[in-house]
Coordinates of C-alpha atoms in Angstrom, one line a residue:
Chain H
X1 CA 23.8 -1.0 9.5
X2 CA 21.3 -0.4 6.8
X3 CA 17.6 -0.9 7.6
X4 CA 16.9 -2.8 4.4
X5 CA 19.7 -4.7 2.5
X6 CA 19.4 -6.7 -0.6
X7 CA 22.4 -8.9 -1.3
X8 CA 22.7 -10.1 -4.9
X9 CA 18.9 -10.6 -5.2
X10 CA 17.7 -12.4 -8.2
X11 CA 14.0 -13.3 -9.0
X12 CA 13.4 -15.6 -11.9
X13 CA 10.0 -16.7 -13.2
X14 CA 10.8 -19.7 -15.3
X15 CA 13.0 -18.4 -18.1
X16 CA 12.2 -14.7 -17.4
X17 CA 14.9 -13.0 -15.3
X18 CA 12.8 -10.4 -13.7
X19 CA 15.5 -9.2 -11.2
X20 CA 19.1 -10.1 -11.5
X21 CA 21.9 -9.7 -9.0
X22 CA 20.5 -6.5 -7.4
X23 CA 22.3 -5.3 -4.3
X24 CA 21.3 -2.1 -2.5
X25 CA 21.1 -0.6 1.0
X26 CA 18.5 1.6 2.3
X27 CA 19.1 3.6 5.5
X28 CA 16.5 4.4 8.1
X29 CA 14.5 7.6 7.4
X30 CA 15.6 7.8 3.8
X31 CA 13.3 8.7 0.9
X32 CA 14.5 6.5 -1.9
X33 CA 13.4 6.3 -5.4
X34 CA 13.4 3.3 -7.6
X35 CA 12.9 4.1 -11.3
X36 CA 13.3 2.4 -14.6
X37 CA 11.6 1.7 -17.9
X38 CA 8.6 -0.7 -18.1
X39 CA 9.5 -4.3 -17.2
X40 CA 12.7 -3.3 -15.4
X41 CA 11.8 -5.3 -12.3
X42 CA 10.9 -2.6 -9.9
X43 CA 7.7 -4.1 -8.6
X44 CA 9.3 -7.5 -8.5
X45 CA 11.9 -6.1 -6.0
X46 CA 8.9 -4.9 -3.9
X47 CA 7.3 -8.3 -4.2
X48 CA 10.4 -10.0 -3.1
X49 CA 10.9 -8.0 -0.1
X50 CA 7.2 -8.2 1.0
X51 CA 7.2 -11.9 0.4
X52 CA 4.8 -12.0 -2.6
X53 CA 7.5 -13.4 -4.7
X54 CA 10.3 -15.8 -3.8
X55 CA 13.8 -14.8 -4.5
X56 CA 15.6 -17.3 -6.7
X57 CA 19.0 -16.3 -5.3
X58 CA 20.4 -13.8 -2.8
X59 CA 19.3 -12.6 0.5
X60 CA 17.0 -9.8 1.9
X61 CA 17.7 -8.4 5.4
X62 CA 15.5 -6.1 7.3
X63 CA 17.0 -4.7 10.5
X64 CA 19.3 -7.7 10.5
X65 CA 16.6 -10.3 10.1
X66 CA 16.7 -12.4 7.0
X67 CA 13.3 -12.2 5.2
X68 CA 13.8 -15.0 2.6
X69 CA 11.0 -17.5 2.8
X70 CA 9.1 -15.6 5.5
X71 CA 5.3 -15.6 5.3
X72 CA 4.1 -12.3 3.9
X73 CA 1.9 -11.5 6.9
X74 CA 4.8 -11.9 9.2
X75 CA 7.0 -9.6 7.1
X76 CA 4.2 -7.0 7.3
X77 CA 4.1 -7.3 11.0
X78 CA 7.9 -6.7 11.2
X79 CA 7.0 -3.3 9.9
X80 CA 7.0 -3.3 6.2
X81 CA 3.9 -2.0 4.5
X82 CA 3.1 -1.2 0.8
X83 CA 0.7 0.1 -1.5
X84 CA -0.1 -1.5 -5.0
X85 CA 0.4 -0.4 -8.5
X86 CA -3.3 -1.1 -9.3
X87 CA -5.2 0.1 -6.2
X88 CA -6.3 -2.8 -4.0
X89 CA -8.7 -1.3 -1.5
X90 CA -11.7 -3.2 -0.2
X91 CA -14.4 -1.6 -2.4
X92 CA -17.5 -2.6 -0.4
X93 CA -16.1 -1.4 2.9
X94 CA -16.2 2.1 4.1
X95 CA -13.0 4.1 4.2
X96 CA -12.8 3.8 8.0
X97 CA -13.2 0.0 7.8
X98 CA -10.5 -0.2 5.1
X99 CA -8.0 1.5 7.5
X100 CA -9.2 -0.8 10.4
X101 CA -8.0 -3.8 8.4
X102 CA -4.5 -2.4 8.3
X103 CA -4.7 -1.3 12.0
X104 CA -5.6 -4.7 13.3
X105 CA -4.7 -7.4 10.9
X106 CA -4.3 -9.9 13.7
X107 CA -7.5 -9.7 15.8
X108 CA -6.6 -8.8 19.4
X109 CA -9.7 -10.6 20.9
X110 CA -10.6 -14.3 20.3
X111 CA -13.5 -15.6 18.2
X112 CA -15.6 -16.6 21.3
X113 CA -15.6 -13.1 22.8
X114 CA -16.4 -11.7 19.4
X115 CA -19.5 -14.0 19.2
X116 CA -20.7 -13.0 22.7
X117 CA -19.6 -9.4 22.1
X118 CA -18.1 -9.2 25.5
X119 CA -17.4 -5.6 26.9
X120 CA -13.6 -5.7 26.1
X121 CA -14.6 -6.5 22.4
X122 CA -17.0 -3.4 22.4
X123 CA -14.2 -1.3 23.9
X124 CA -11.6 -2.5 21.5
X125 CA -13.9 -2.0 18.4
X126 CA -14.5 1.6 19.5
X127 CA -10.8 2.0 20.0
X128 CA -10.2 0.7 16.4
X129 CA -12.8 3.0 15.1
X130 CA -11.2 6.0 16.8
X131 CA -7.7 5.2 15.6
X132 CA -9.0 4.6 12.0
X133 CA -10.5 8.0 11.9
X134 CA -7.1 9.4 13.2
X135 CA -5.3 7.8 10.3
X136 CA -8.0 9.1 7.8
X137 CA -7.5 12.5 9.3
X138 CA -3.7 12.4 8.9
X139 CA -4.1 11.8 5.1
X140 CA -6.8 14.4 4.9
X141 CA -9.8 12.4 4.0
X142 CA -11.7 12.2 7.3
X143 CA -14.8 13.6 5.7
X144 CA -15.1 10.4 3.6
X145 CA -15.0 8.1 6.5
X146 CA -18.4 6.5 5.9
X147 CA -18.2 6.5 2.1
X148 CA -18.0 3.2 0.3
X149 CA -14.2 3.0 -0.6
X150 CA -15.0 1.7 -4.2
X151 CA -17.1 4.8 -4.9
X152 CA -14.3 7.3 -3.9
X153 CA -12.5 9.2 -6.6
X154 CA -9.2 7.8 -7.7
X155 CA -6.9 10.2 -6.0
X156 CA -8.6 9.7 -2.6
X157 CA -8.5 5.9 -3.1
X158 CA -4.7 6.2 -3.4
X159 CA -4.6 8.3 -0.2
X160 CA -6.9 5.8 1.5
X161 CA -4.5 3.0 0.5
X162 CA -1.6 5.0 2.0
X163 CA -3.6 5.5 5.2
X164 CA -4.3 1.8 5.4
X165 CA -0.6 1.0 5.0
X166 CA 0.3 3.6 7.6
X167 CA -2.2 2.2 10.1
X168 CA 0.0 -0.9 10.4
X169 CA 2.6 1.5 12.0
X170 CA 5.3 0.6 9.5
X171 CA 9.0 1.4 9.7
X172 CA 9.4 1.0 5.9
X173 CA 6.7 2.0 3.4
X174 CA 6.8 0.9 -0.2
X175 CA 4.8 3.1 -2.6
X176 CA 4.2 1.5 -6.0
X177 CA 3.4 4.4 -8.4
X178 CA 1.2 6.5 -6.2
X179 CA 0.8 9.0 -9.0
X180 CA 0.0 6.5 -11.7
X181 CA -2.9 7.6 -13.8
X182 CA -3.0 11.1 -12.5
X183 CA -2.6 14.3 -14.5
X184 CA 0.2 16.8 -13.7
X185 CA -2.0 18.8 -11.3
X186 CA -3.0 15.7 -9.3
X187 CA 0.6 14.5 -9.5
X188 CA 1.8 17.7 -7.9
X189 CA -0.7 17.4 -5.1
X190 CA 0.6 13.9 -4.5
X191 CA 4.1 15.2 -4.2
X192 CA 3.0 17.7 -1.7
X193 CA 1.2 15.0 0.2
X194 CA 4.1 12.6 0.3
X195 CA 6.5 15.4 1.3
X196 CA 4.3 16.2 4.3
X197 CA 4.0 12.5 5.1
X198 CA 7.7 12.1 5.2
X199 CA 8.4 15.3 7.3
X200 CA 5.7 14.3 9.7
X201 CA 7.1 10.8 10.2
X202 CA 10.9 11.3 10.3
X203 CA 11.6 7.8 11.3
X204 CA 9.8 6.3 8.4
X205 CA 11.7 5.1 5.4
X206 CA 9.9 5.4 2.1
X207 CA 10.7 3.7 -1.0
X208 CA 9.0 5.1 -4.1
X209 CA 8.5 3.5 -7.6
X210 CA 7.3 6.1 -10.0
X211 CA 7.1 6.7 -13.7
X212 CA 6.6 10.5 -13.4
X213 CA 10.2 11.6 -13.3
X214 CA 9.3 15.0 -12.0
X215 CA 7.7 13.4 -9.0
X216 CA 10.8 11.3 -8.2
X217 CA 13.1 14.2 -8.7
X218 CA 11.2 16.4 -6.3
X219 CA 10.8 13.8 -3.6
X220 CA 13.7 11.5 -3.4
X221 CA 17.1 12.1 -1.9
X222 CA 18.7 9.3 -3.8
X223 CA 17.6 7.1 -6.7
X224 CA 18.3 3.6 -7.9
X225 CA 17.7 3.0 -11.6
X226 CA 16.8 -0.5 -12.7
X227 CA 16.9 -1.6 -16.3
X228 CA 16.1 -5.2 -17.6
X229 CA 16.3 -6.5 -14.0
X230 CA 19.7 -5.1 -13.1
X231 CA 20.8 -1.9 -11.3
X232 CA 21.9 0.6 -13.8
X233 CA 22.8 3.6 -11.8
X234 CA 22.6 5.1 -8.3
X235 CA 22.9 8.7 -7.2
X236 CA 21.1 11.8 -6.4
X237 CA 18.3 13.0 -8.8
X238 CA 20.7 15.4 -10.6
X239 CA 23.4 12.8 -11.0
X240 CA 21.0 10.2 -12.3
X241 CA 19.3 12.6 -14.7
X242 CA 22.7 13.4 -16.4
X243 CA 23.8 9.8 -16.4
X244 CA 24.2 8.8 -20.2
X245 CA 23.3 5.1 -19.4
X246 CA 19.9 6.2 -17.8
X247 CA 19.1 8.4 -20.8
X248 CA 19.9 5.6 -23.1
X249 CA 17.6 3.2 -21.2
X250 CA 14.8 5.7 -21.2
X251 CA 15.0 7.2 -24.6
X252 CA 17.3 4.9 -26.6
X253 CA 20.4 5.8 -28.5
X254 CA 20.9 8.3 -31.2
X255 CA 21.1 6.5 -34.4
X256 CA 24.6 6.8 -35.8
X257 CA 24.7 8.4 -39.2
X258 CA 27.4 7.9 -41.8
X259 CA 28.8 11.3 -41.3
X260 CA 29.8 10.7 -37.7
Chain E
X1 CA -50.7 -27.2 13.5
X2 CA -48.3 -30.1 13.8
X3 CA -47.5 -29.7 10.1
X4 CA -46.7 -26.1 10.4
X5 CA -44.7 -26.7 13.6
X6 CA -42.7 -29.4 11.6
X7 CA -41.9 -27.0 8.9
X8 CA -41.0 -24.2 11.4
X9 CA -38.6 -26.6 13.2
X10 CA -36.9 -27.7 10.0
X11 CA -36.5 -24.1 9.0
X12 CA -34.9 -23.3 12.5
X13 CA -32.5 -26.2 12.1
X14 CA -31.6 -24.9 8.6
X15 CA -31.1 -21.4 10.0
X16 CA -28.7 -22.7 12.7
X17 CA -26.6 -24.5 10.0
X18 CA -26.9 -21.5 7.6
X19 CA -25.4 -19.3 10.4
X20 CA -22.2 -21.2 10.2
X21 CA -22.1 -21.3 6.4
X22 CA -22.7 -17.6 6.1
X23 CA -19.3 -17.0 7.6
X24 CA -17.6 -19.5 5.3
X25 CA -19.3 -18.7 2.0
X26 CA -20.8 -15.2 2.4
X27 CA -17.8 -13.7 4.3
X28 CA -14.6 -15.4 3.4
X29 CA -15.8 -16.8 0.1
X30 CA -15.2 -20.4 0.3
X31 CA -17.8 -22.7 -1.2
X32 CA -18.5 -25.9 0.5
X33 CA -20.3 -28.8 -1.1
X34 CA -20.0 -31.1 1.9
X35 CA -21.3 -29.4 5.0
X36 CA -23.9 -32.1 5.5
X37 CA -20.8 -34.2 6.7
X38 CA -20.4 -31.9 9.7
X39 CA -24.1 -32.1 10.4
X40 CA -23.7 -35.8 10.4
X41 CA -20.8 -35.8 12.8
X42 CA -22.5 -33.5 15.1
X43 CA -25.7 -35.5 15.0
X44 CA -24.1 -38.7 15.8
X45 CA -22.0 -37.2 18.6
X46 CA -24.9 -35.5 20.2
X47 CA -27.2 -38.5 19.8
X48 CA -24.8 -40.9 21.3
X49 CA -24.2 -38.6 24.3
X50 CA -27.9 -38.1 25.1
X51 CA -29.0 -41.7 24.3
X52 CA -26.2 -43.7 25.9
X53 CA -24.6 -41.3 28.4
X54 CA -27.8 -39.3 29.3
X55 CA -26.1 -36.0 28.8
X56 CA -28.3 -32.9 29.0
X57 CA -29.6 -31.9 25.6
X58 CA -27.8 -28.5 25.3
X59 CA -24.5 -29.8 26.5
X60 CA -24.7 -32.8 24.0
X61 CA -25.4 -30.3 21.2
X62 CA -22.5 -28.2 22.1
X63 CA -20.1 -31.1 22.3
X64 CA -21.4 -32.3 18.9
X65 CA -20.7 -28.9 17.5
X66 CA -17.2 -28.9 19.0
X67 CA -16.5 -32.3 17.5
X68 CA -17.7 -31.3 14.1
X69 CA -15.4 -28.1 14.3
X70 CA -12.5 -30.3 15.2
X71 CA -13.2 -32.7 12.5
X72 CA -13.2 -29.8 10.0
X73 CA -9.5 -29.6 10.6
X74 CA -9.2 -33.0 8.7
X75 CA -10.2 -31.3 5.5
X76 CA -9.3 -27.7 6.4
X77 CA -5.5 -28.1 7.2
X78 CA -4.5 -29.8 3.9
X79 CA -6.7 -27.9 1.6
X80 CA -6.4 -24.4 3.0
X81 CA -2.6 -24.4 3.9
X82 CA -1.4 -24.7 0.3
X83 CA -3.7 -21.7 -0.7
X84 CA -5.8 -24.2 -2.7
X85 CA -8.2 -22.2 -5.0
X86 CA -11.8 -21.8 -3.9
X87 CA -13.0 -24.2 -6.7
X88 CA -10.7 -26.9 -5.6
X89 CA -11.8 -26.4 -2.0
X90 CA -15.5 -27.0 -3.1
X91 CA -14.5 -30.3 -4.8
X92 CA -12.5 -31.4 -1.7
X93 CA -15.4 -30.7 0.6
X94 CA -17.6 -32.7 -1.8
X95 CA -15.3 -35.6 -1.5
X96 CA -15.1 -35.2 2.3
X97 CA -18.9 -35.1 2.5
X98 CA -19.2 -38.5 0.7
X99 CA -16.4 -40.0 2.6
X100 CA -17.9 -39.1 6.1
X101 CA -21.4 -40.6 4.9
X102 CA -19.8 -43.8 3.8
X103 CA -17.6 -44.2 6.8
X104 CA -20.6 -43.7 9.0
X105 CA -22.5 -46.4 7.1
X106 CA -19.6 -48.8 7.7
X107 CA -19.0 -48.4 11.3
X108 CA -20.4 -51.5 12.9
X109 CA -20.1 -50.4 16.5
X110 CA -23.5 -50.9 18.0
X111 CA -23.8 -47.2 19.1
X112 CA -23.5 -46.2 15.4
X113 CA -25.6 -49.0 13.9
X114 CA -23.9 -48.8 10.5
X115 CA -26.0 -48.3 7.5
X116 CA -29.2 -48.9 9.6
X117 CA -28.4 -45.9 11.6
X118 CA -29.5 -44.9 15.0
X119 CA -33.0 -45.0 16.5
X120 CA -34.5 -44.3 19.8
X121 CA -32.8 -41.0 20.2
X122 CA -34.5 -39.0 22.9
X123 CA -37.1 -36.5 21.5
X124 CA -35.7 -33.4 23.2
X125 CA -36.4 -31.1 20.2
X126 CA -39.5 -28.9 20.1
X127 CA -40.6 -25.6 18.6
X128 CA -39.4 -23.6 21.6
X129 CA -35.9 -25.0 21.5
X130 CA -35.7 -24.7 17.8
X131 CA -36.7 -21.1 17.7
X132 CA -34.5 -20.2 20.6
X133 CA -31.5 -21.9 19.1
X134 CA -32.1 -20.3 15.8
X135 CA -32.4 -16.9 17.4
X136 CA -29.3 -17.3 19.5
X137 CA -27.3 -18.5 16.5
X138 CA -28.3 -15.5 14.4
X139 CA -27.3 -13.2 17.2
X140 CA -24.0 -14.8 17.8
X141 CA -23.2 -14.8 14.0
X142 CA -24.2 -11.2 13.7
X143 CA -21.8 -10.3 16.6
X144 CA -19.0 -12.3 14.9
X145 CA -19.7 -10.7 11.5
X146 CA -19.5 -7.2 12.8
X147 CA -16.2 -7.9 14.8
X148 CA -12.8 -7.6 13.4
X149 CA -12.9 -11.3 12.7
X150 CA -15.7 -10.9 10.2
X151 CA -14.1 -7.8 8.7
X152 CA -10.8 -9.7 8.1
X153 CA -12.8 -12.4 6.4
X154 CA -14.4 -9.9 4.1
X155 CA -11.0 -8.5 3.4
X156 CA -9.7 -11.9 2.4
X157 CA -12.6 -12.5 0.0
X158 CA -12.0 -9.2 -1.8
X159 CA -8.3 -9.3 -2.2
X160 CA -6.6 -12.3 -0.8
X161 CA -3.1 -11.6 -1.9
X162 CA -3.2 -8.0 -1.0
X163 CA -4.6 -8.9 2.5
X164 CA -1.7 -11.2 3.2
X165 CA 0.7 -8.4 2.3
X166 CA -1.2 -6.1 4.6
X167 CA -0.5 -8.6 7.4
X168 CA -3.5 -11.0 7.7
X169 CA -2.7 -14.6 8.3
X170 CA -4.8 -16.1 5.6
X171 CA -4.6 -19.7 6.7
X172 CA -5.6 -19.0 10.2
X173 CA -8.6 -16.8 9.3
X174 CA -9.8 -19.4 6.7
X175 CA -9.5 -22.3 9.3
X176 CA -11.2 -20.2 11.8
X177 CA -14.2 -19.6 9.4
X178 CA -14.3 -23.3 8.5
X179 CA -14.4 -24.3 12.1
X180 CA -17.0 -21.7 12.8
X181 CA -19.3 -23.1 10.0
X182 CA -18.7 -26.7 11.1
X183 CA -19.5 -26.0 14.7
X184 CA -22.9 -24.5 13.7
X185 CA -23.6 -27.3 11.3
X186 CA -22.8 -29.8 14.0
X187 CA -25.3 -28.2 16.3
X188 CA -27.9 -28.2 13.5
X189 CA -27.2 -31.9 12.9
X190 CA -27.7 -32.6 16.6
X191 CA -31.0 -30.6 16.5
X192 CA -32.1 -32.7 13.6
X193 CA -31.3 -36.0 15.3
X194 CA -33.3 -35.1 18.4
X195 CA -36.2 -34.0 16.3
X196 CA -36.6 -37.1 14.1
X197 CA -35.4 -39.4 16.9
X198 CA -33.8 -41.7 14.3
X199 CA -31.3 -41.2 11.5
X200 CA -29.4 -43.1 8.9
X201 CA -26.1 -41.8 7.4
X202 CA -27.7 -41.5 4.0
X203 CA -29.8 -38.6 5.2
X204 CA -26.7 -36.4 5.2
X205 CA -26.1 -36.6 1.5
X206 CA -25.0 -34.0 -1.1
X207 CA -28.6 -32.7 -1.5
X208 CA -28.5 -31.3 2.0
X209 CA -25.1 -29.7 1.4
X210 CA -26.4 -28.1 -1.8
X211 CA -29.5 -26.8 -0.2
X212 CA -27.4 -25.1 2.4
X213 CA -25.1 -23.6 -0.1
X214 CA -28.1 -22.5 -2.3
X215 CA -29.7 -20.7 0.7
X216 CA -26.5 -18.7 1.4
X217 CA -26.0 -17.6 -2.2
X218 CA -29.7 -16.8 -2.5
X219 CA -29.8 -14.9 0.7
X220 CA -26.9 -12.7 -0.2
X221 CA -23.1 -12.4 0.4
X222 CA -21.8 -10.6 3.5
X223 CA -25.2 -10.7 5.2
X224 CA -26.3 -13.0 8.1
X225 CA -30.1 -12.3 8.2
X226 CA -30.4 -12.5 4.3
X227 CA -29.3 -16.2 4.1
X228 CA -31.3 -17.0 7.3
X229 CA -34.4 -15.6 5.5
X230 CA -33.3 -17.4 2.3
X231 CA -33.2 -20.7 4.0
X232 CA -36.6 -20.1 5.7
X233 CA -38.1 -19.4 2.3
X234 CA -36.4 -22.4 0.7
X235 CA -37.9 -24.6 3.4
X236 CA -41.3 -23.2 3.0
X237 CA -41.5 -22.7 -0.7
X238 CA -41.7 -26.4 -1.6
X239 CA -44.5 -26.9 0.9
X240 CA -46.4 -23.8 -0.4
X241 CA -46.1 -25.1 -3.9
X242 CA -47.1 -28.6 -3.0
X243 CA -50.5 -28.2 -4.7
X244 CA -48.7 -28.1 -8.0
X245 CA -47.3 -31.6 -7.5
X246 CA -44.2 -32.3 -9.7
X247 CA -44.4 -28.8 -11.3
X248 CA -43.2 -27.3 -8.0
X249 CA -39.6 -28.4 -8.6
X250 CA -39.7 -26.7 -12.0
X251 CA -41.1 -23.6 -10.4
X252 CA -38.6 -23.8 -7.6
X253 CA -35.8 -23.9 -10.3
X254 CA -37.4 -21.0 -12.2
X255 CA -37.5 -18.8 -9.0
X256 CA -33.9 -19.6 -8.3
X257 CA -32.8 -18.6 -11.9
X258 CA -34.9 -15.4 -11.8
X259 CA -33.4 -14.4 -8.5
X260 CA -29.8 -15.1 -9.6
X261 CA -30.5 -13.2 -12.8
X262 CA -32.0 -10.1 -11.1
X263 CA -29.9 -10.1 -8.0
X264 CA -26.7 -11.9 -8.7
X265 CA -25.1 -11.1 -5.2
X266 CA -28.3 -12.5 -3.6
X267 CA -31.4 -11.0 -2.1
X268 CA -29.8 -9.0 0.8
X269 CA -26.2 -8.7 -0.2
X270 CA -24.3 -6.4 2.1
X271 CA -27.5 -5.6 4.1
X272 CA -29.3 -7.0 7.2
X273 CA -33.0 -7.3 7.8
X274 CA -32.9 -5.2 11.0
X275 CA -30.9 -2.4 9.4
X276 CA -33.9 -0.2 8.2
X277 CA -35.4 -0.5 11.8
X278 CA -32.1 0.6 13.3
X279 CA -31.8 3.4 10.9
X280 CA -35.3 4.5 11.6
X281 CA -34.7 4.5 15.3
X282 CA -31.6 6.6 14.8
X283 CA -33.4 8.9 12.5
X284 CA -36.3 9.4 15.0
X285 CA -33.8 9.9 17.8
X286 CA -31.9 12.6 15.7
X287 CA -35.1 14.3 14.9
X288 CA -36.2 14.4 18.6
X289 CA -32.8 15.6 19.7
X290 CA -32.9 18.4 17.1
X291 CA -36.4 19.5 18.1
X292 CA -35.5 19.7 21.8
X293 CA -32.3 21.6 20.8
X294 CA -34.4 24.1 18.8
X295 CA -36.9 24.3 21.6
X296 CA -34.2 25.3 23.9
X297 CA -32.8 27.8 21.4

């Protein structure tokens, strides 16, 4: 059984049909790409799975459990984490505190012991701190642990967001344009970083939305192409690159001249 | 001396109430314009317990706070469940505040006394109690704010939607903060009742709620000691400016506008008063450690 399964998923906002009749299956441990031109509905697919948008039709199954109508925080605790197209870290907190939020999004001690700062609260807080630093170390930004997150350079903020998502110990990670706004050099660094992330966590399924085609082509084993809300193509990077429909969606059609 | 003592007790009562509101407004970012209602509920509950059932003062205060916290569910559950925007929440609390005041004015039970209020409440409150309660409230709130509960509240204030997708239960965290704030306002109300020994429901009007809110905004977001200092200043300032007679209100307003213009996040936003001292101690400690190390080397 596939880890994540979308069955005829449609998401409509009023008259806008953002996603229409999309069915796809993602296996455990896969590195899947989701590409398509602007407005193709890629982020809406993410939103529907993570509970940020309600599906109009169709079903979403994660490890056999139906996700439709489930509260976003419950979906997150089932093991689905994500990053955002426009970075949403907590700017006034330090990098370590940002990760701590993902680590313990349901507090493990109650409010009364927190007020009295009982010994087990002190212990748990230390534990959270230690684990947060571990996650920062894994993405290679340990030296910035006490920096205000909002003041970090863009690329590090991306990594911090991934560290925060990983801290929730997810089984499935959605990355929404992690290389957006980066130049080629930074994009390549991100590719190396994501490759390492996937090889270090073999059980982790990663779904990647990306505009930089070279990033997707290097990372993903298989790719789904979305256009205007519907699935256009599916296959390995090579197959997708040669698919005439995909080229048409991205670049448009050659204008027919009278001679032809 | 009696005059100064009176101001100090009022300031302490305000500090206890502010400790609650800090979490609601400064941390999770919900503005309430009706927290006087929780003071009112706490005050009546505590006063009835001490006057008619001769409960010990501190137990009565705690029960008053607990009843205020429970009553906050009446307004909290319907407004926060549907992710009502922060502005709408402020309006809803404004309505709740007025409703509580008017309901209290119309309860004709002899314990409550309707619009004439209660009198003959035991005068348990003195400067010692006031300062002790204010100090304990600040410590408890500082502990709460630095715990994971406080951090989650800050997270929700910064990015509510993203926080929910990360796995925070928004409704639960918000209700918790609202109950926390109502609890401390209830205790503050109980303190007030046992200081003045009489009260009428009209005391707990929108002006008190607004003053509380003003202190938090003035004191600074995501700070506990900042707003506590803010409310102490706001309690003393009108008294200090008393020689200016009616001009003091204009100056009070001017001071507020200037502070908001120069420090829009409040006087001590994201900082605590004791932080410099802690840092100084750490600095001295690191220096001494280093000097002993070099001495050994």
